[in-house]
Short mmCIF file of C-alpha atoms in Angstrom, two decimals:
data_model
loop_
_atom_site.label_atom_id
_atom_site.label_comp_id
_atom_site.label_asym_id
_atom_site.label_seq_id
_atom_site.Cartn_x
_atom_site.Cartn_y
_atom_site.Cartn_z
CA UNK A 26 27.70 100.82 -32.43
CA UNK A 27 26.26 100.00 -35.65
CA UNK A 28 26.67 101.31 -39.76
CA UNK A 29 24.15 103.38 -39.68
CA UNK A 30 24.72 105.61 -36.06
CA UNK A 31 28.46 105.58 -37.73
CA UNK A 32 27.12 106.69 -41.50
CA UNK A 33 24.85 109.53 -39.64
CA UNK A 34 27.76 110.63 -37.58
CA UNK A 35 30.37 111.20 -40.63
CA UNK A 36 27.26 112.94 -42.69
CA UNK A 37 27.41 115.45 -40.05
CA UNK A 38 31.18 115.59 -39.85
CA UNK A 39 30.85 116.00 -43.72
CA UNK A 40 28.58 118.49 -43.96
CA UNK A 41 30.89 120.97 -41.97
CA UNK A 42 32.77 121.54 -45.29
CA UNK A 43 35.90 122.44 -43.10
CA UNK A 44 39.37 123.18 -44.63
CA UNK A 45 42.23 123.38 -42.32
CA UNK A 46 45.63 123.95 -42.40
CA UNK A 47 47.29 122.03 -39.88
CA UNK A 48 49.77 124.14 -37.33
CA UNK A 49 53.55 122.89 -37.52
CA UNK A 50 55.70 121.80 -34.55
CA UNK A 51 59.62 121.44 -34.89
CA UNK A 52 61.89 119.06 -36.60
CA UNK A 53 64.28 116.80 -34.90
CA UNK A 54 67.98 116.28 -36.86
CA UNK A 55 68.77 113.12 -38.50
CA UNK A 56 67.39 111.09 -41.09
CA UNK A 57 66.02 113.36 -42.85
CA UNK A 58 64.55 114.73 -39.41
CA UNK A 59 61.98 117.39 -41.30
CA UNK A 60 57.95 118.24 -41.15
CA UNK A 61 57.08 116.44 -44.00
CA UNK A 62 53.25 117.77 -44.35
CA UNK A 63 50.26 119.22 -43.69
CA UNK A 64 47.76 117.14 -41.61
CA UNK A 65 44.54 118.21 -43.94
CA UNK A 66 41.83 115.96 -44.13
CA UNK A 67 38.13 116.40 -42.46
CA UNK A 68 37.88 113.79 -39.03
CA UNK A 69 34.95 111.38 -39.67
CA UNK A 70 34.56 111.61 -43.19
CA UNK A 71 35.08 108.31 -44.87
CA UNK A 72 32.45 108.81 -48.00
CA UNK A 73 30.41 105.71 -46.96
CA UNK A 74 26.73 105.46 -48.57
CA UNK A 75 23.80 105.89 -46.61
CA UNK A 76 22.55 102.66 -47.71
CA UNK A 77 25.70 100.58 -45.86
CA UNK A 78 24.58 97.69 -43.87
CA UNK A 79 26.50 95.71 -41.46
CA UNK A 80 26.11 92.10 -40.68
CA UNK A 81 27.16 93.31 -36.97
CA UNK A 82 29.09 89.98 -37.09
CA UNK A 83 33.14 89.61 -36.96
CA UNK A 84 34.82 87.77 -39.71
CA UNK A 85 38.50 88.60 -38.53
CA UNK A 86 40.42 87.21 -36.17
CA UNK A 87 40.17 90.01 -33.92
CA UNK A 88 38.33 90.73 -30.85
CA UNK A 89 35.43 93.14 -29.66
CA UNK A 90 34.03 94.80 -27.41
CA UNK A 91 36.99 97.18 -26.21
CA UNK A 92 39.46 97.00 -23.54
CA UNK A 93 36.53 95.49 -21.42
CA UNK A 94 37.03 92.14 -23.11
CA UNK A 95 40.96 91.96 -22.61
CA UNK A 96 41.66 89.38 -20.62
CA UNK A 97 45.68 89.13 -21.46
CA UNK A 98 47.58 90.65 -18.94
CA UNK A 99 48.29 93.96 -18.68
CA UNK A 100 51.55 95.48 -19.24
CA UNK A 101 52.59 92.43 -21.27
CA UNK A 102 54.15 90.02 -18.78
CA UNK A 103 56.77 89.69 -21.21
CA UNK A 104 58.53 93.06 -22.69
CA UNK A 105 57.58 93.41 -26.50
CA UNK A 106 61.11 94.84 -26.50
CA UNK A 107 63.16 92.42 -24.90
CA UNK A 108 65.48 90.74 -27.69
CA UNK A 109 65.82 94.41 -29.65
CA UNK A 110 63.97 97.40 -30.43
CA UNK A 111 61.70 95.34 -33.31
CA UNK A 112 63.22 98.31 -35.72
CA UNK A 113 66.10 99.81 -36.87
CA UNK A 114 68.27 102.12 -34.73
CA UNK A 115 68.29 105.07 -36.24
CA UNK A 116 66.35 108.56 -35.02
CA UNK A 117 62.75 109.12 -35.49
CA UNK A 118 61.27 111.65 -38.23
CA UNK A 119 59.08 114.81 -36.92
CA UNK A 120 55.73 114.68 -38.73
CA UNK A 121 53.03 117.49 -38.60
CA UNK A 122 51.16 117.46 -35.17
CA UNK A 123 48.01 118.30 -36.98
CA UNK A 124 44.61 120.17 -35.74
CA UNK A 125 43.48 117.56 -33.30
CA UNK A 126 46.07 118.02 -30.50
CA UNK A 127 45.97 119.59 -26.88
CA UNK A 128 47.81 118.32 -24.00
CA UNK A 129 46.42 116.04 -21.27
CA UNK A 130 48.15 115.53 -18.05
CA UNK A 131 46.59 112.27 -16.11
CA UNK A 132 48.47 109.56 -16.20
CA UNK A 133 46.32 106.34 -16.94
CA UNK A 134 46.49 103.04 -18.08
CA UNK A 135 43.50 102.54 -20.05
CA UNK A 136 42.58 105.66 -22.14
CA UNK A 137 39.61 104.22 -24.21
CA UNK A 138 36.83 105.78 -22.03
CA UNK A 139 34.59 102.40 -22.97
CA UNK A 140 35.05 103.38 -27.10
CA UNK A 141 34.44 100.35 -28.64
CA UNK A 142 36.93 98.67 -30.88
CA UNK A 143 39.51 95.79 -31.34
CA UNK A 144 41.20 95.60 -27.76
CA UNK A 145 44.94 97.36 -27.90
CA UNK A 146 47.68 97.16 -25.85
CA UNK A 147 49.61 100.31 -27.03
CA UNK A 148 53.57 100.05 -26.52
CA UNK A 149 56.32 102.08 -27.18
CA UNK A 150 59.81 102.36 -26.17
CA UNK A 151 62.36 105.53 -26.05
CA UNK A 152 65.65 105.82 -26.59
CA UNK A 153 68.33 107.89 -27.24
CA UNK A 154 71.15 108.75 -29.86
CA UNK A 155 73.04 105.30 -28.98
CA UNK A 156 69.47 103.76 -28.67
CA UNK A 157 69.86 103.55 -24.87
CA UNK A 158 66.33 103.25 -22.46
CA UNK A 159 66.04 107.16 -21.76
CA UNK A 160 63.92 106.72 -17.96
CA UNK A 161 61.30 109.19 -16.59
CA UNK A 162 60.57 111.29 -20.12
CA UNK A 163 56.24 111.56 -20.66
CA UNK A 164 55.14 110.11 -24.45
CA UNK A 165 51.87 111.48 -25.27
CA UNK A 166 49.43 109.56 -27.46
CA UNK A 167 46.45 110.62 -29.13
CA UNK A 168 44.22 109.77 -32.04
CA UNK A 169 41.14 109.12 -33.75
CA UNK A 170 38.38 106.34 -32.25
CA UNK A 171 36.22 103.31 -34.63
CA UNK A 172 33.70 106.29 -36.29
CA UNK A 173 37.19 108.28 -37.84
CA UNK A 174 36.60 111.20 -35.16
CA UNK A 175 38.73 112.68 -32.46
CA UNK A 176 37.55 113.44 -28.37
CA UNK A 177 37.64 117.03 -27.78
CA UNK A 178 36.80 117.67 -23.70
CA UNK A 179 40.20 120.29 -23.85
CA UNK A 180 39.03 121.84 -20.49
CA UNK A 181 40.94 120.23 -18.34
CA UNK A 182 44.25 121.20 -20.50
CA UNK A 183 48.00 122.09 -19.38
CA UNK A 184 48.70 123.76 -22.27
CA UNK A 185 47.56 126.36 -24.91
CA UNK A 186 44.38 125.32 -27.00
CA UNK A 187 44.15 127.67 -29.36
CA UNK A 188 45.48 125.36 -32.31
CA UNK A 189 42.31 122.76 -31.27
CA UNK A 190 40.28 122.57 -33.89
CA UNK A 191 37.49 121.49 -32.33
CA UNK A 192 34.50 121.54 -35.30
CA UNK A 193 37.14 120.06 -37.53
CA UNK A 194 38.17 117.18 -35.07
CA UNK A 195 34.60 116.31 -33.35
CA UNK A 196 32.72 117.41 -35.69
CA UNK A 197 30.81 119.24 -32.52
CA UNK A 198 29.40 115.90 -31.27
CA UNK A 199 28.06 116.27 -28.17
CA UNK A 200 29.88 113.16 -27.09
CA UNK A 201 32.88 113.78 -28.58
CA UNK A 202 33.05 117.46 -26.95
CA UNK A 203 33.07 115.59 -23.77
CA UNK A 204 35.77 113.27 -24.14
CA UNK A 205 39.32 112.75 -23.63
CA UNK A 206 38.87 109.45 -25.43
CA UNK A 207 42.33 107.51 -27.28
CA UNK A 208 44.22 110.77 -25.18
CA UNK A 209 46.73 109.96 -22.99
CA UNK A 210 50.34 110.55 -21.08
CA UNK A 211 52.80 107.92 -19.19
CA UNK A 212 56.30 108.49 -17.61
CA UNK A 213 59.00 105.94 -19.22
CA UNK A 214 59.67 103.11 -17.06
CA UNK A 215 63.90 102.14 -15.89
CA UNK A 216 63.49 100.15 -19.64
CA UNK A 217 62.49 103.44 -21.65
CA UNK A 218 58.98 101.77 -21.93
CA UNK A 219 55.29 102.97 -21.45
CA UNK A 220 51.80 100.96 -22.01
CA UNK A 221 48.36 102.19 -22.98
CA UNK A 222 45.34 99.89 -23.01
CA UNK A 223 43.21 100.86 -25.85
CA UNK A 224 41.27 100.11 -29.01
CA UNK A 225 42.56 99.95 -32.77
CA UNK A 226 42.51 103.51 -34.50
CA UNK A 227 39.15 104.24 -37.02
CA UNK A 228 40.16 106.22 -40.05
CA UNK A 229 38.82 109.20 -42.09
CA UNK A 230 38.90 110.32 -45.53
CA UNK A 231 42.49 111.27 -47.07
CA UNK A 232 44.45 109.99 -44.33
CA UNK A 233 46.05 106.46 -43.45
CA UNK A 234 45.50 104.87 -39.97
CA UNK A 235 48.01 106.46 -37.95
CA UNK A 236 49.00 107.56 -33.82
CA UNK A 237 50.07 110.60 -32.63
CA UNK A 238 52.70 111.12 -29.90
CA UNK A 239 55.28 113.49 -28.60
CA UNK A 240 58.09 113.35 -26.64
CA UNK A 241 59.44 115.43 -23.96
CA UNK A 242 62.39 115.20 -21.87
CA UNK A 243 63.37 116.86 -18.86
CA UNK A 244 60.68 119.59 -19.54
CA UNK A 245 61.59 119.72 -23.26
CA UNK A 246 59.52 118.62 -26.12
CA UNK A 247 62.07 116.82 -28.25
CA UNK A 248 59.45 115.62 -30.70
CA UNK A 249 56.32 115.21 -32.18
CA UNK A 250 55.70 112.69 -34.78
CA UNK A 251 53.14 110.26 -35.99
CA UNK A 252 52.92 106.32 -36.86
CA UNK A 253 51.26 104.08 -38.93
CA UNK A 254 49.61 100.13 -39.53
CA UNK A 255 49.91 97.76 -42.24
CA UNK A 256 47.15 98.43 -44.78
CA UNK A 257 46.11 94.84 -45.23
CA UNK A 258 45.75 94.54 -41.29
CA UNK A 259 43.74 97.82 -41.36
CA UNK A 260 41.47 97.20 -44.36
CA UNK A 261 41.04 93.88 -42.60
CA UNK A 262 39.64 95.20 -39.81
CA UNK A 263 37.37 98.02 -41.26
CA UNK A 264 36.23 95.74 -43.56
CA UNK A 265 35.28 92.59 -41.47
CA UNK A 266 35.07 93.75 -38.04
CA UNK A 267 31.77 94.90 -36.59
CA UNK A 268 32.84 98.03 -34.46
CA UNK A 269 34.55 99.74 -37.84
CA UNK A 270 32.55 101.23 -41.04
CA UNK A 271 32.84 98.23 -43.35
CA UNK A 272 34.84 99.87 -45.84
CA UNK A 273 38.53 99.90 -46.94
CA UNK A 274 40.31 103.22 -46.49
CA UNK A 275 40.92 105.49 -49.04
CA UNK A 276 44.47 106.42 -48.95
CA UNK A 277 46.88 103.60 -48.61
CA UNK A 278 50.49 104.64 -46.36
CA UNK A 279 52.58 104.88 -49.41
CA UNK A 280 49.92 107.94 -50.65
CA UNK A 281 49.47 109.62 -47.35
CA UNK A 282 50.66 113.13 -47.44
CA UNK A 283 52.17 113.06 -44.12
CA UNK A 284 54.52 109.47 -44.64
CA UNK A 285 54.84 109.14 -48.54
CA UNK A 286 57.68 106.74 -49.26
CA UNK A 287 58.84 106.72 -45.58
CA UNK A 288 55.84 105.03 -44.33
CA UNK A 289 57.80 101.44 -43.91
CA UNK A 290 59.73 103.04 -41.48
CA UNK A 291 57.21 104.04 -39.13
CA UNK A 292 54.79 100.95 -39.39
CA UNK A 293 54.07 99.13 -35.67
CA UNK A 294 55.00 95.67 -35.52
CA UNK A 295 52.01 94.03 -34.39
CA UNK A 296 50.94 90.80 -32.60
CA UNK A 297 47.56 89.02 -31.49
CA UNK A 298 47.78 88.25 -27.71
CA UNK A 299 46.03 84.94 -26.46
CA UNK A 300 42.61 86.67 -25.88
CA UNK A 301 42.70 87.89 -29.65
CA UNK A 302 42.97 91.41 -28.21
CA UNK A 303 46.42 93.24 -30.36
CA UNK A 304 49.33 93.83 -29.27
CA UNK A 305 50.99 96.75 -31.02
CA UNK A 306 55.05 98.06 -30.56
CA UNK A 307 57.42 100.79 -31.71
CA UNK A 308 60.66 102.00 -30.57
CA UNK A 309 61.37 105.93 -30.78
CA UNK A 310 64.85 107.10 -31.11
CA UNK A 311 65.35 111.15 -30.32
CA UNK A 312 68.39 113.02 -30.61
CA UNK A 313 69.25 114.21 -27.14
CA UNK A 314 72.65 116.37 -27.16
#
């Protein structure tokens, strides 16, 4: 998709003047286990001028066309997690679920519904208090595509909608309204781990890139929290890479209102596979009594 279907698509998103409050979800103890903010920012909006133009040429090292050009296996044949977590042990901070969410219930491996994008495979491990594979729990994913807006197709939900925002997320695109795009669900494997193949997150304006999941166990939601990218790999992308709006983003992690000075803490580790698609990990500790 080019500059200028992207710039026409955030004018809209813009011009909804929308101010939202995000909803809260609960805390989890430890480390300073606590909502730390409001999720507040308009999807889409980035600020770009009309008069952006796009060489439609990629000067990163990354690849494009989606998850149709991945050609590295998928799961990785070898775990991401295999000689440690790739973070510290310690338990993971609740962060503000934010306006965008509902719950989706299909289990599937590749939840980019053709978006276009640098190619992701999406990993993440669970474990508990003594950072031990907890088996058979469901991480939910969600976040924004390439353009900085959010899928909003909620019919098919488990759960209560009422806390969708849907103008504020989609911006009412017709497309978007009828997606589940960058949504998803998957059951922990006997190594705490699930997969997601994917594309790279977009970004909009007051908000780092960042990924949306929550936990639950046994029936339970035990969290809901949020993670991040490094900011030089992210401006890299939206600066160089055709599918993104050729623009750095405007709030960096350390000035995000949802991570502030915990954002190193929360930042994937992230590695290019052989087909220059990413690769991108995180461990999630939860305190289960």
């Amino acid at each position: 998709m080019n500059i200028n279907t992207i710039v026409r698509r955030r004018q809209v998103i813009r011009g909804l003047g929308v101010a939202v409050t995000a909803p809260l979800l609960l805390s989890v103890a430890g480390c300073g286990g606590t909502d730390s903010g409001t999720d507040n920012s308009v999807a889409g909006d980035s600020g770009i001028d009309d008069d952006t133009q796009s060489s439609g040429t990629n000067t990163t090292q990354w690849a494009s066309g989606g998850t149709a050009a991945m050609e590295a296996v998928f799961p990785p044949e070898t775990d991401p997690f295999a000689t440690g977590l790739g973070n510290l042990c310690q338990i993971t901070e609740a962060f503000t679920i934010g306006p965008c969410f509902f719950d989706v219930d299909d289990e599937r491996d590749d939840i980019s519904e053709g978006e276009p994008g640098v190619p992701m495979t999406l990993a993440m491990k669970l474990v508990d208090n003594n950072c031990q594979p907890i088996e058979n729990a469901q991480i939910e994913v969600w976040w924004c595509n390439s353009e900085g807006v959010y899928s909003g197709d909620d019919s098919d939900s488990r759960g209560d909608v009422s806390n969708f925002n849907t103008g504020f997320c989609t911006g009412n695109e017709s497309d978007a309204l009828s997606a589940r795009w960058f949504r998803g669900v998957k059951t922990t494997d006997s190594v705490g781990n699930v997969y997601f193949k994917a594309c790279f997150p977009g970004w909009y304006r007051g908000r780092t890139t960042h990924i949306h999941f929550r936990i639950v166990v046994d029936g339970t939601q035990q969290l809901v929290s949020q993670f991040c990218f490094d900011d030089d790999l992210c401006n890299d992308i939206y600066e160089n890479h055709s599918d993104y709006t050729g623009q750095e983003k405007d709030t960096s992690n350390s000035s995000d209102n949802v991570f502030n000075s915990n954002y190193q803490d929360y930042i994937f580790e992230v590695e290019e596979q052989w087909d220059r698609s990413m690769l991108a990990y995180k461990a999630i500790q939860v305190d289960i009594n």
